[in-house]
Short mmCIF file of C-alpha atoms and ligand atoms in Angstrom, two decimals:
data_model
loop_
_atom_site.label_atom_id
_atom_site.label_comp_id
_atom_site.label_asym_id
_atom_site.label_seq_id
_atom_site.Cartn_x
_atom_site.Cartn_y
_atom_site.Cartn_z
CA MET Q 27 106.07 175.44 117.51
CA SER Q 28 106.07 171.71 116.70
CA ILE Q 29 103.09 169.75 115.42
CA VAL Q 30 102.60 166.00 115.63
CA ILE Q 31 99.89 164.28 113.60
CA VAL Q 32 98.91 160.74 114.57
CA GLY Q 33 97.24 158.80 111.74
CA GLY Q 34 98.68 158.63 108.23
CA GLY Q 35 95.38 158.44 106.35
CA LEU Q 36 93.59 161.02 104.24
CA ALA Q 37 92.82 163.32 107.17
CA GLY Q 38 96.34 163.30 108.62
CA ALA Q 39 98.10 163.80 105.29
CA THR Q 40 95.70 166.53 104.18
CA ALA Q 41 96.30 168.40 107.45
CA ALA Q 42 100.07 168.26 106.86
CA THR Q 43 99.49 169.60 103.33
CA GLU Q 44 97.35 172.47 104.54
CA LEU Q 45 99.82 173.41 107.30
CA ARG Q 46 102.51 173.91 104.66
CA ARG Q 47 100.06 175.67 102.33
CA GLN Q 48 99.32 178.12 105.14
CA GLY Q 49 103.04 178.93 105.27
CA TYR Q 50 103.79 177.14 108.54
CA ASP Q 51 107.48 176.18 108.33
CA GLY Q 52 108.00 174.54 111.75
CA PRO Q 53 108.41 170.81 112.38
CA ILE Q 54 105.62 168.43 111.35
CA THR Q 55 105.77 164.75 112.24
CA LEU Q 56 103.20 162.47 110.60
CA ILE Q 57 102.90 159.06 112.23
CA GLY Q 58 101.21 156.21 110.37
CA ALA Q 59 100.78 152.63 111.55
CA GLU Q 60 100.45 151.31 108.00
CA HIS Q 61 103.56 150.74 105.91
CA HIS Q 62 102.00 152.49 102.92
CA LEU Q 63 102.20 156.15 102.05
CA PRO Q 64 98.98 157.97 102.99
CA TYR Q 65 96.23 157.04 100.53
CA GLU Q 66 92.54 157.47 99.88
CA ARG Q 67 90.26 154.53 100.56
CA PRO Q 68 87.28 154.96 98.15
CA PRO Q 69 89.05 153.15 95.24
CA LEU Q 70 89.57 150.09 97.47
CA SER Q 71 85.96 149.03 96.95
CA LYS Q 72 85.73 150.41 93.40
CA GLY Q 73 88.44 150.90 90.73
CA TYR Q 74 91.28 149.27 92.66
CA LEU Q 75 89.20 146.26 93.67
CA LEU Q 76 88.07 145.89 90.07
CA GLY Q 77 91.68 145.97 88.87
CA LYS Q 78 91.02 149.14 86.85
CA GLU Q 79 93.37 151.41 88.86
CA GLY Q 80 96.67 150.86 90.57
CA ALA Q 81 97.45 151.78 94.18
CA ALA Q 82 99.52 154.78 93.08
CA ALA Q 83 96.38 156.54 91.84
CA ALA Q 84 95.03 156.56 95.39
CA LEU Q 85 98.04 158.19 97.03
CA VAL Q 86 97.51 161.58 98.67
CA HIS Q 87 101.02 162.53 97.46
CA PRO Q 88 103.86 160.65 95.78
CA ARG Q 89 106.77 159.68 98.04
CA PRO Q 90 109.11 162.63 97.25
CA TRP Q 91 106.48 165.17 98.30
CA TYR Q 92 107.07 164.45 102.01
CA PRO Q 93 110.81 165.20 102.16
CA GLU Q 94 110.35 168.07 99.72
CA HIS Q 95 107.91 169.62 102.21
CA GLU Q 96 109.97 168.65 105.24
CA ILE Q 97 107.32 166.36 106.65
CA ASP Q 98 108.89 163.83 109.00
CA LEU Q 99 106.81 160.87 107.84
CA ARG Q 100 107.09 157.82 110.09
CA LEU Q 101 105.41 154.87 108.42
CA GLY Q 102 104.97 151.47 110.04
CA THR Q 103 104.98 153.29 113.35
CA ARG Q 104 102.19 153.21 115.91
CA ALA Q 105 101.59 155.84 118.56
CA THR Q 106 100.98 153.89 121.75
CA GLY Q 107 100.45 156.65 124.27
CA VAL Q 108 100.05 160.38 124.77
CA ASP Q 109 101.05 162.26 127.90
CA LEU Q 110 98.93 165.39 127.75
CA GLY Q 111 100.73 166.99 130.69
CA ARG Q 112 104.25 166.57 129.31
CA ARG Q 113 103.00 166.92 125.73
CA VAL Q 114 104.69 163.83 124.38
CA VAL Q 115 103.57 161.00 122.12
CA ARG Q 116 105.03 157.54 122.70
CA LEU Q 117 105.88 155.55 119.61
CA ASP Q 118 106.12 151.83 119.22
CA ARG Q 119 109.09 151.28 116.95
CA ALA Q 120 108.71 147.52 116.98
CA ALA Q 121 107.90 147.47 113.26
CA GLY Q 122 111.03 149.37 112.30
CA GLY Q 123 113.15 147.90 115.07
CA GLY Q 124 114.83 149.89 117.81
CA GLU Q 125 113.62 151.19 121.14
CA PRO Q 126 110.25 152.81 121.78
CA GLN Q 127 110.58 156.56 121.38
CA GLU Q 128 108.94 159.69 122.70
CA ILE Q 129 108.29 162.71 120.59
CA GLY Q 130 107.32 166.11 121.96
CA TYR Q 131 104.61 168.40 120.55
CA GLU Q 132 103.12 171.76 121.15
CA ARG Q 133 100.00 170.92 119.13
CA LEU Q 134 98.73 167.40 118.51
CA LEU Q 135 96.30 166.30 115.80
CA LEU Q 136 94.64 162.90 116.13
CA ALA Q 137 93.41 161.34 112.89
CA THR Q 138 93.44 157.65 113.75
CA GLY Q 139 90.35 156.78 111.72
CA ALA Q 140 88.30 153.66 112.26
CA VAL Q 141 88.67 149.90 112.15
CA PRO Q 142 86.20 147.37 110.73
CA ARG Q 143 84.06 145.39 113.13
CA GLN Q 144 85.03 141.74 113.01
CA LEU Q 145 82.52 138.95 112.84
CA ASP Q 146 83.11 135.37 113.85
CA MET Q 147 80.33 133.09 112.68
CA GLY Q 148 82.37 129.94 113.28
CA ALA Q 149 82.36 129.26 109.52
CA GLY Q 150 85.93 130.17 108.66
CA PRO Q 151 87.83 133.41 108.34
CA MET Q 152 85.80 136.43 107.30
CA LEU Q 153 87.52 139.13 105.28
CA THR Q 154 87.03 142.81 106.06
CA LEU Q 155 87.88 145.78 103.87
CA ARG Q 156 89.69 148.84 105.16
CA THR Q 157 93.25 148.88 103.87
CA VAL Q 158 94.90 148.53 100.49
CA ASP Q 159 96.22 145.15 101.65
CA ASP Q 160 92.65 144.03 102.48
CA SER Q 161 91.54 145.13 99.01
CA ALA Q 162 94.39 143.29 97.27
CA ARG Q 163 93.52 140.12 99.22
CA LEU Q 164 89.88 140.44 98.32
CA ARG Q 165 90.65 141.08 94.67
CA GLU Q 166 92.51 137.78 94.47
CA ALA Q 167 89.58 135.95 96.01
CA LEU Q 168 86.90 137.44 93.72
CA GLU Q 169 87.27 135.00 90.85
CA PRO Q 170 84.59 134.39 88.24
CA GLY Q 171 82.17 131.84 89.64
CA ALA Q 172 83.36 132.21 93.23
CA ARG Q 173 80.53 132.00 95.76
CA VAL Q 174 80.76 135.17 97.75
CA VAL Q 175 78.73 135.84 100.89
CA ILE Q 176 78.67 139.34 102.30
CA VAL Q 177 77.23 140.07 105.72
CA GLY Q 178 75.99 143.65 105.88
CA ALA Q 179 74.38 145.79 103.17
CA GLY Q 180 75.97 149.10 104.10
CA TRP Q 181 78.15 151.16 101.76
CA ILE Q 182 81.12 148.81 101.85
CA GLY Q 183 79.03 145.63 101.57
CA LEU Q 184 77.11 147.01 98.60
CA GLU Q 185 80.14 148.37 96.77
CA VAL Q 186 81.92 145.04 97.23
CA ALA Q 187 78.79 143.23 95.97
CA SER Q 188 78.87 145.46 92.89
CA ALA Q 189 82.57 144.78 92.24
CA ALA Q 190 82.16 141.06 92.85
CA ARG Q 191 79.28 140.81 90.39
CA GLN Q 192 81.27 142.76 87.79
CA LEU Q 193 84.11 140.26 88.29
CA GLY Q 194 81.73 137.37 87.64
CA ALA Q 195 81.27 136.07 91.19
CA GLU Q 196 77.99 134.71 92.59
CA VAL Q 197 76.98 137.09 95.37
CA THR Q 198 74.66 136.71 98.35
CA VAL Q 199 74.20 139.60 100.76
CA PHE Q 200 72.62 139.20 104.20
CA GLU Q 201 71.15 142.25 105.89
CA THR Q 202 69.21 142.36 109.16
CA ALA Q 203 67.23 145.46 108.18
CA GLU Q 204 64.22 145.51 105.93
CA LEU Q 205 66.17 147.31 103.19
CA PRO Q 206 69.83 148.11 102.51
CA LEU Q 207 70.93 151.49 103.90
CA LEU Q 208 67.44 152.03 105.29
CA ARG Q 209 68.66 154.06 108.26
CA VAL Q 210 70.72 156.42 106.10
CA LEU Q 211 68.58 156.81 103.01
CA GLY Q 212 65.04 156.01 104.11
CA ARG Q 213 62.64 153.63 102.42
CA GLU Q 214 62.19 155.44 99.10
CA ILE Q 215 65.85 155.48 98.01
CA ALA Q 216 66.81 152.29 99.86
CA THR Q 217 64.28 150.53 97.61
CA VAL Q 218 66.06 151.92 94.55
CA ILE Q 219 69.34 150.47 95.83
CA ALA Q 220 67.79 147.07 96.58
CA ASP Q 221 66.28 146.92 93.06
CA LEU Q 222 69.63 147.89 91.53
CA HIS Q 223 71.46 145.01 93.22
CA ARG Q 224 68.76 142.46 92.55
CA GLY Q 225 68.68 143.59 88.92
CA HIS Q 226 72.39 142.83 88.75
CA GLY Q 227 71.87 139.32 90.06
CA VAL Q 228 72.71 139.74 93.74
CA ASP Q 229 70.80 137.39 96.03
CA LEU Q 230 69.82 140.05 98.55
CA ARG Q 231 68.42 138.52 101.74
CA LEU Q 232 66.69 141.17 103.83
CA ASN Q 233 65.29 140.92 107.36
CA ALA Q 234 67.83 138.13 107.57
CA LYS Q 235 69.53 136.70 110.59
CA VAL Q 236 72.54 134.99 109.09
CA THR Q 237 73.52 131.62 110.51
CA ARG Q 238 76.62 129.49 110.27
CA GLU Q 239 74.80 127.18 107.85
CA ASP Q 240 74.17 130.11 105.48
CA LEU Q 241 77.89 130.56 105.18
CA ALA Q 242 78.89 126.92 104.90
CA ASP Q 243 79.13 126.70 101.09
CA ALA Q 244 80.79 130.05 100.46
CA ASP Q 245 84.22 130.38 98.88
CA VAL Q 246 84.65 133.93 100.15
CA LEU Q 247 83.15 135.32 103.36
CA ILE Q 248 83.09 139.05 103.91
CA ALA Q 249 82.05 140.92 107.06
CA ALA Q 250 80.84 144.40 106.20
CA VAL Q 251 79.17 145.32 109.45
CA GLY Q 252 80.53 148.78 110.03
CA VAL Q 253 83.53 150.27 111.76
CA THR Q 254 84.43 151.43 115.22
CA PRO Q 255 86.43 154.60 115.79
CA ALA Q 256 90.06 153.93 116.77
CA VAL Q 257 89.87 155.66 120.14
CA GLU Q 258 92.28 153.62 122.30
CA LEU Q 259 95.03 156.22 122.15
CA ALA Q 260 92.70 159.10 123.03
CA GLU Q 261 91.01 157.12 125.76
CA SER Q 262 94.23 156.05 127.43
CA ALA Q 263 95.45 159.66 127.27
CA GLY Q 264 92.37 160.76 129.22
CA LEU Q 265 90.68 162.75 126.45
CA ALA Q 266 86.89 162.91 126.46
CA VAL Q 267 85.63 160.09 124.24
CA ASP Q 268 82.10 159.01 123.42
CA ASN Q 269 81.57 157.32 120.05
CA GLY Q 270 84.79 158.99 118.86
CA ILE Q 271 86.86 161.80 120.29
CA LEU Q 272 84.59 164.59 121.46
CA VAL Q 273 85.58 167.81 119.71
CA ASP Q 274 84.01 171.26 119.82
CA ALA Q 275 82.86 173.28 116.82
CA THR Q 276 86.49 174.15 116.00
CA LEU Q 277 87.55 170.45 116.15
CA ARG Q 278 89.40 170.94 119.42
CA ALA Q 279 89.39 168.00 121.85
CA SER Q 280 88.99 168.23 125.64
CA ASP Q 281 92.67 169.19 125.94
CA PRO Q 282 93.32 172.65 124.43
CA ASN Q 283 96.46 171.51 122.57
CA VAL Q 284 94.78 168.57 120.87
CA TYR Q 285 92.50 168.47 117.82
CA ALA Q 286 90.82 165.47 116.19
CA ILE Q 287 89.44 165.02 112.67
CA GLY Q 288 88.02 162.52 110.22
CA ASP Q 289 86.35 159.22 111.10
CA ILE Q 290 87.57 159.50 114.70
CA ALA Q 291 86.01 162.90 115.49
CA ASN Q 292 82.63 163.25 117.18
CA HIS Q 293 82.02 166.86 116.23
CA ASP Q 294 79.72 169.41 117.82
CA HIS Q 295 78.40 170.66 114.47
CA PRO Q 296 77.44 174.30 114.89
CA THR Q 297 74.89 174.55 112.10
CA LEU Q 298 73.28 171.14 112.52
CA GLY Q 299 73.05 171.89 116.24
CA ARG Q 300 74.01 168.38 117.30
CA ARG Q 301 76.98 166.06 117.58
CA ILE Q 302 77.84 164.03 114.53
CA ARG Q 303 80.63 161.61 113.64
CA VAL Q 304 80.93 161.25 109.89
CA GLU Q 305 82.74 158.36 108.20
CA HIS Q 306 83.20 159.90 104.78
CA TRP Q 307 86.01 161.00 102.50
CA ASP Q 308 84.92 164.63 102.19
CA THR Q 309 84.74 165.17 105.94
CA ALA Q 310 88.24 163.75 106.48
CA LYS Q 311 89.60 166.10 103.83
CA GLN Q 312 87.69 169.25 104.73
CA GLN Q 313 88.03 168.93 108.50
CA ALA Q 314 91.79 168.54 107.97
CA LYS Q 315 91.97 171.95 106.31
CA VAL Q 316 90.05 173.71 109.08
CA ALA Q 317 91.97 171.89 111.82
CA ALA Q 318 95.29 172.88 110.22
CA ARG Q 319 94.31 176.53 110.34
CA ASN Q 320 93.14 176.14 113.94
CA LEU Q 321 96.38 174.42 114.94
CA LEU Q 322 98.03 177.62 113.77
CA GLY Q 323 95.84 179.79 115.97
CA ALA Q 324 92.60 180.37 114.06
CA GLU Q 325 89.34 179.69 115.85
CA GLU Q 326 87.41 178.62 112.78
CA PRO Q 327 84.31 176.48 113.33
CA TYR Q 328 83.81 173.55 110.94
CA THR Q 329 80.43 174.18 109.33
CA ARG Q 330 80.45 172.09 106.16
CA LEU Q 331 77.57 169.66 105.80
CA PRO Q 332 78.24 165.92 105.58
CA TYR Q 333 78.66 164.74 101.99
CA PHE Q 334 79.32 161.36 100.44
CA PHE Q 335 79.45 159.70 97.08
CA THR Q 336 79.14 156.09 96.01
CA ASP Q 337 79.60 154.18 92.76
CA GLN Q 338 77.82 150.87 92.30
CA TYR Q 339 77.69 149.22 88.85
CA ASP Q 340 76.91 152.10 86.46
CA MET Q 341 75.17 154.13 89.17
CA GLY Q 342 76.84 157.12 90.75
CA MET Q 343 75.27 158.94 93.68
CA GLU Q 344 76.09 161.98 95.76
CA TYR Q 345 74.31 162.86 99.00
CA VAL Q 346 74.63 166.00 101.06
CA GLY Q 347 73.08 167.04 104.35
CA SER Q 348 71.87 165.09 107.33
CA VAL Q 349 68.45 163.85 108.38
CA PRO Q 350 67.89 164.52 112.10
CA SER Q 351 67.45 161.56 114.43
CA GLU Q 352 63.70 162.15 114.61
CA GLY Q 353 63.55 161.46 110.85
CA TYR Q 354 62.07 163.26 107.86
CA ASP Q 355 58.49 163.93 106.80
CA ARG Q 356 58.77 162.99 103.14
CA VAL Q 357 61.16 162.46 100.24
CA ASP Q 358 60.47 164.29 96.99
CA ILE Q 359 61.96 162.57 93.96
CA ASP Q 360 62.00 164.38 90.65
CA GLY Q 361 61.78 161.97 87.78
CA PRO Q 362 61.82 158.23 87.21
CA ARG Q 363 64.01 156.35 89.65
CA ASP Q 364 65.08 153.11 88.05
CA ALA Q 365 68.81 153.18 88.68
CA LEU Q 366 69.18 149.85 86.87
CA ALA Q 367 67.86 151.47 83.70
CA GLY Q 368 70.28 154.36 84.20
CA ASP Q 369 67.65 156.92 85.22
CA ALA Q 370 69.02 160.21 86.48
CA PHE Q 371 67.11 161.90 89.27
CA ARG Q 372 67.34 164.07 92.37
CA ALA Q 373 65.86 163.37 95.79
CA PHE Q 374 65.10 165.79 98.61
CA TRP Q 375 64.54 164.74 102.21
CA VAL Q 376 62.13 167.23 103.74
CA LYS Q 377 61.42 167.98 107.40
CA ASP Q 378 58.96 170.71 108.39
CA ASP Q 379 58.83 171.83 104.74
CA THR Q 380 62.59 172.43 104.74
CA VAL Q 381 65.13 170.38 102.78
CA VAL Q 382 67.49 168.68 105.27
CA ALA Q 383 69.31 166.39 102.82
CA ALA Q 384 69.47 165.93 99.07
CA ALA Q 385 70.97 163.48 96.61
CA GLN Q 386 71.60 163.15 92.92
CA VAL Q 387 71.71 159.83 91.13
CA ASN Q 388 73.50 159.67 87.74
CA ASP Q 389 73.15 163.43 87.38
CA TRP Q 390 76.60 164.86 88.11
CA ASP Q 391 75.64 168.31 86.85
CA ALA Q 392 73.36 168.53 89.88
CA SER Q 393 76.14 168.52 92.51
CA LYS Q 394 75.91 172.24 93.20
CA ALA Q 395 72.15 172.33 93.02
CA ILE Q 396 71.63 169.62 95.61
CA ARG Q 397 74.00 171.36 98.03
CA ALA Q 398 72.27 174.68 97.42
CA SER Q 399 68.90 173.11 98.15
CA ILE Q 400 69.73 172.33 101.78
CA GLY Q 401 67.82 174.58 104.11
CA THR Q 402 65.53 175.89 101.40
CA SER Q 403 61.82 175.79 101.96
CA ARG Q 404 59.97 173.10 100.03
CA PRO Q 405 56.26 173.09 100.72
CA SER Q 406 54.44 169.89 99.89
CA GLY Q 407 53.97 169.50 96.13
CA ALA Q 408 56.23 172.43 95.24
CA SER Q 409 59.53 172.59 93.44
CA VAL Q 410 62.55 173.76 95.40
CA GLY Q 411 61.68 177.12 96.90
CA ALA Q 412 63.70 180.27 97.15
CA SER Q 413 66.63 180.23 99.52
CA SER Q 414 65.61 180.98 103.04
CA ALA Q 415 67.76 182.41 105.78
CA MET Q 416 67.99 178.84 107.08
CA ALA Q 417 69.63 177.82 103.78
CA SER Q 418 72.54 180.18 104.07
CA VAL Q 419 73.13 179.03 107.63
CA LEU Q 420 72.96 175.34 106.80
CA GLN Q 421 75.03 175.31 103.63
CA GLY Q 422 78.18 176.24 105.51
P1 LIG V 16 91.67 156.49 107.98
O1 LIG V 16 91.57 156.56 106.50
O2 LIG V 16 91.15 155.26 108.66
O3 LIG V 16 93.19 156.71 108.40
C1 LIG V 16 93.62 156.56 109.72
C2 LIG V 16 95.02 156.02 109.71
O4 LIG V 16 95.55 156.12 111.02
C3 LIG V 16 95.12 154.56 109.32
O5 LIG V 16 96.09 154.40 108.32
C4 LIG V 16 95.56 153.87 110.61
O6 LIG V 16 96.41 152.77 110.40
C5 LIG V 16 96.30 154.97 111.32
N1 LIG V 16 96.37 154.80 112.78
C6 LIG V 16 95.38 154.44 113.62
N2 LIG V 16 95.83 154.39 114.89
C7 LIG V 16 97.13 154.77 114.85
C8 LIG V 16 98.13 154.92 115.85
N3 LIG V 16 97.88 154.71 117.14
N4 LIG V 16 99.37 155.28 115.46
C9 LIG V 16 99.64 155.52 114.15
N5 LIG V 16 98.71 155.40 113.17
C10 LIG V 16 97.48 155.03 113.52
N6 LIG V 16 83.81 157.69 101.79
C11 LIG V 16 83.07 158.36 100.86
O7 LIG V 16 82.64 159.48 101.14
N7 LIG V 16 82.80 157.80 99.66
C12 LIG V 16 83.23 156.58 99.31
O8 LIG V 16 82.95 156.10 98.21
C13 LIG V 16 84.01 155.84 100.25
N8 LIG V 16 84.47 154.61 99.95
C14 LIG V 16 85.20 153.90 100.89
C15 LIG V 16 85.62 152.62 100.57
C16 LIG V 16 86.33 151.87 101.50
C17 LIG V 16 86.78 150.48 101.16
C18 LIG V 16 86.61 152.42 102.79
C19 LIG V 16 87.35 151.60 103.81
C20 LIG V 16 86.18 153.70 103.11
C21 LIG V 16 85.48 154.46 102.16
N9 LIG V 16 85.03 155.74 102.44
C22 LIG V 16 84.28 156.44 101.51
C23 LIG V 16 85.28 156.36 103.76
C24 LIG V 16 86.57 157.17 103.77
O9 LIG V 16 87.60 156.45 103.14
C25 LIG V 16 86.95 157.47 105.23
O10 LIG V 16 85.96 158.31 105.76
C26 LIG V 16 88.32 158.11 105.34
O11 LIG V 16 89.31 157.19 104.98
C27 LIG V 16 88.60 158.62 106.75
O12 LIG V 16 89.88 159.13 106.79
P2 LIG V 16 90.72 159.21 108.16
O13 LIG V 16 92.04 159.79 107.76
O14 LIG V 16 89.90 159.87 109.19
O15 LIG V 16 90.90 157.71 108.65
#
């Protein structure tokens, strides 16, 4: 059997790793459009952007690992088409020279990730942050005293604001919503994040419709307005696509020989009972492991709950779970919540007296406990209740 993986990011490279770990010794081709070895992106808005870590620290594996494990790694190579009937992937070899090529597969894994939304405000070029090259460019621009304007107070916008302030830049952030990350975190914790940034001297403009004039005096303009899943390949192949590649519980796409994982996958999550596309590090990594086993014939559903972490200034946060689209009833926060002062606390998002999501702030010993809390009953005014049957189902 031969396996082709399109997308040389964390998800693609982790899948190749797991295939070998499972003892699969057939051909694996890993195709990556970037010229860099597969790497992890979280440092690009944190340690790498701050100049505290080099790019090598972010690599999934050092260069020799790929030949040592007989992975045919094609960097600087873009897959431009898939013929599902003939089971071939077309490659654009323009970057490396030579003719376009076709490569056959028996199983195909798509891990093409996402690309940042661009913004053109007519006020000059706006930087975005996705790749190590983007981060290096940004790092050069973030000089002490530079006037930095960031559009979008999502994870990337806020982490860049944090790095820019630490590097001595003047930072203004424009956000259309009432609070940063309001949709993800809800009012209670979004307020903590807003206070943290304002406390660190960020000019945070909320409910703001940014205009060209707002950007006129900036030295550095950054668009941090989210990403779109890189679906062109899947779409042109005729796979079912709707906000990402539609995959079933086992991460299989609408063609039985094709799987999709990571930022690109719109997954029918069996325990959440709804579709979800997650743009986080842990999902890319963990889905890759399950998909690798399924490529080899297992029929394992992916049941792990969404999880993310963020570092901003001295604050570290982990969040696990998922609030349903109809929202939550309340958030219980144990302890003082001034992240600027370094407070450590836990938060529980509760729906129908059941914990649906939980977070820890500056309390890394709580990682296991917050995960274990998901699905437990938590009546109003009570501490976390005993595990319910729901908990064991939800924790995956
Ligand atoms: P990607 O990492 O996007 O990799 C996909 C790769 O496929 C890319 O290299 C792309 O060039 C390639 N590709 C696309 N199309 C083709 C094609 N046709 N042919 C060949 N190759 C192709 N998550 C967290 O949980 N916590 C964090 O703190 C955090 N910080 C982040 C900071 C930054 C700056 C960024 C950008 C992301 C961060 N994330 C974080 C999110 C996390 O990095 C992503 O969820 C993860 O990278 C997704 O992995 P992936 O392999 O699915 O996609």
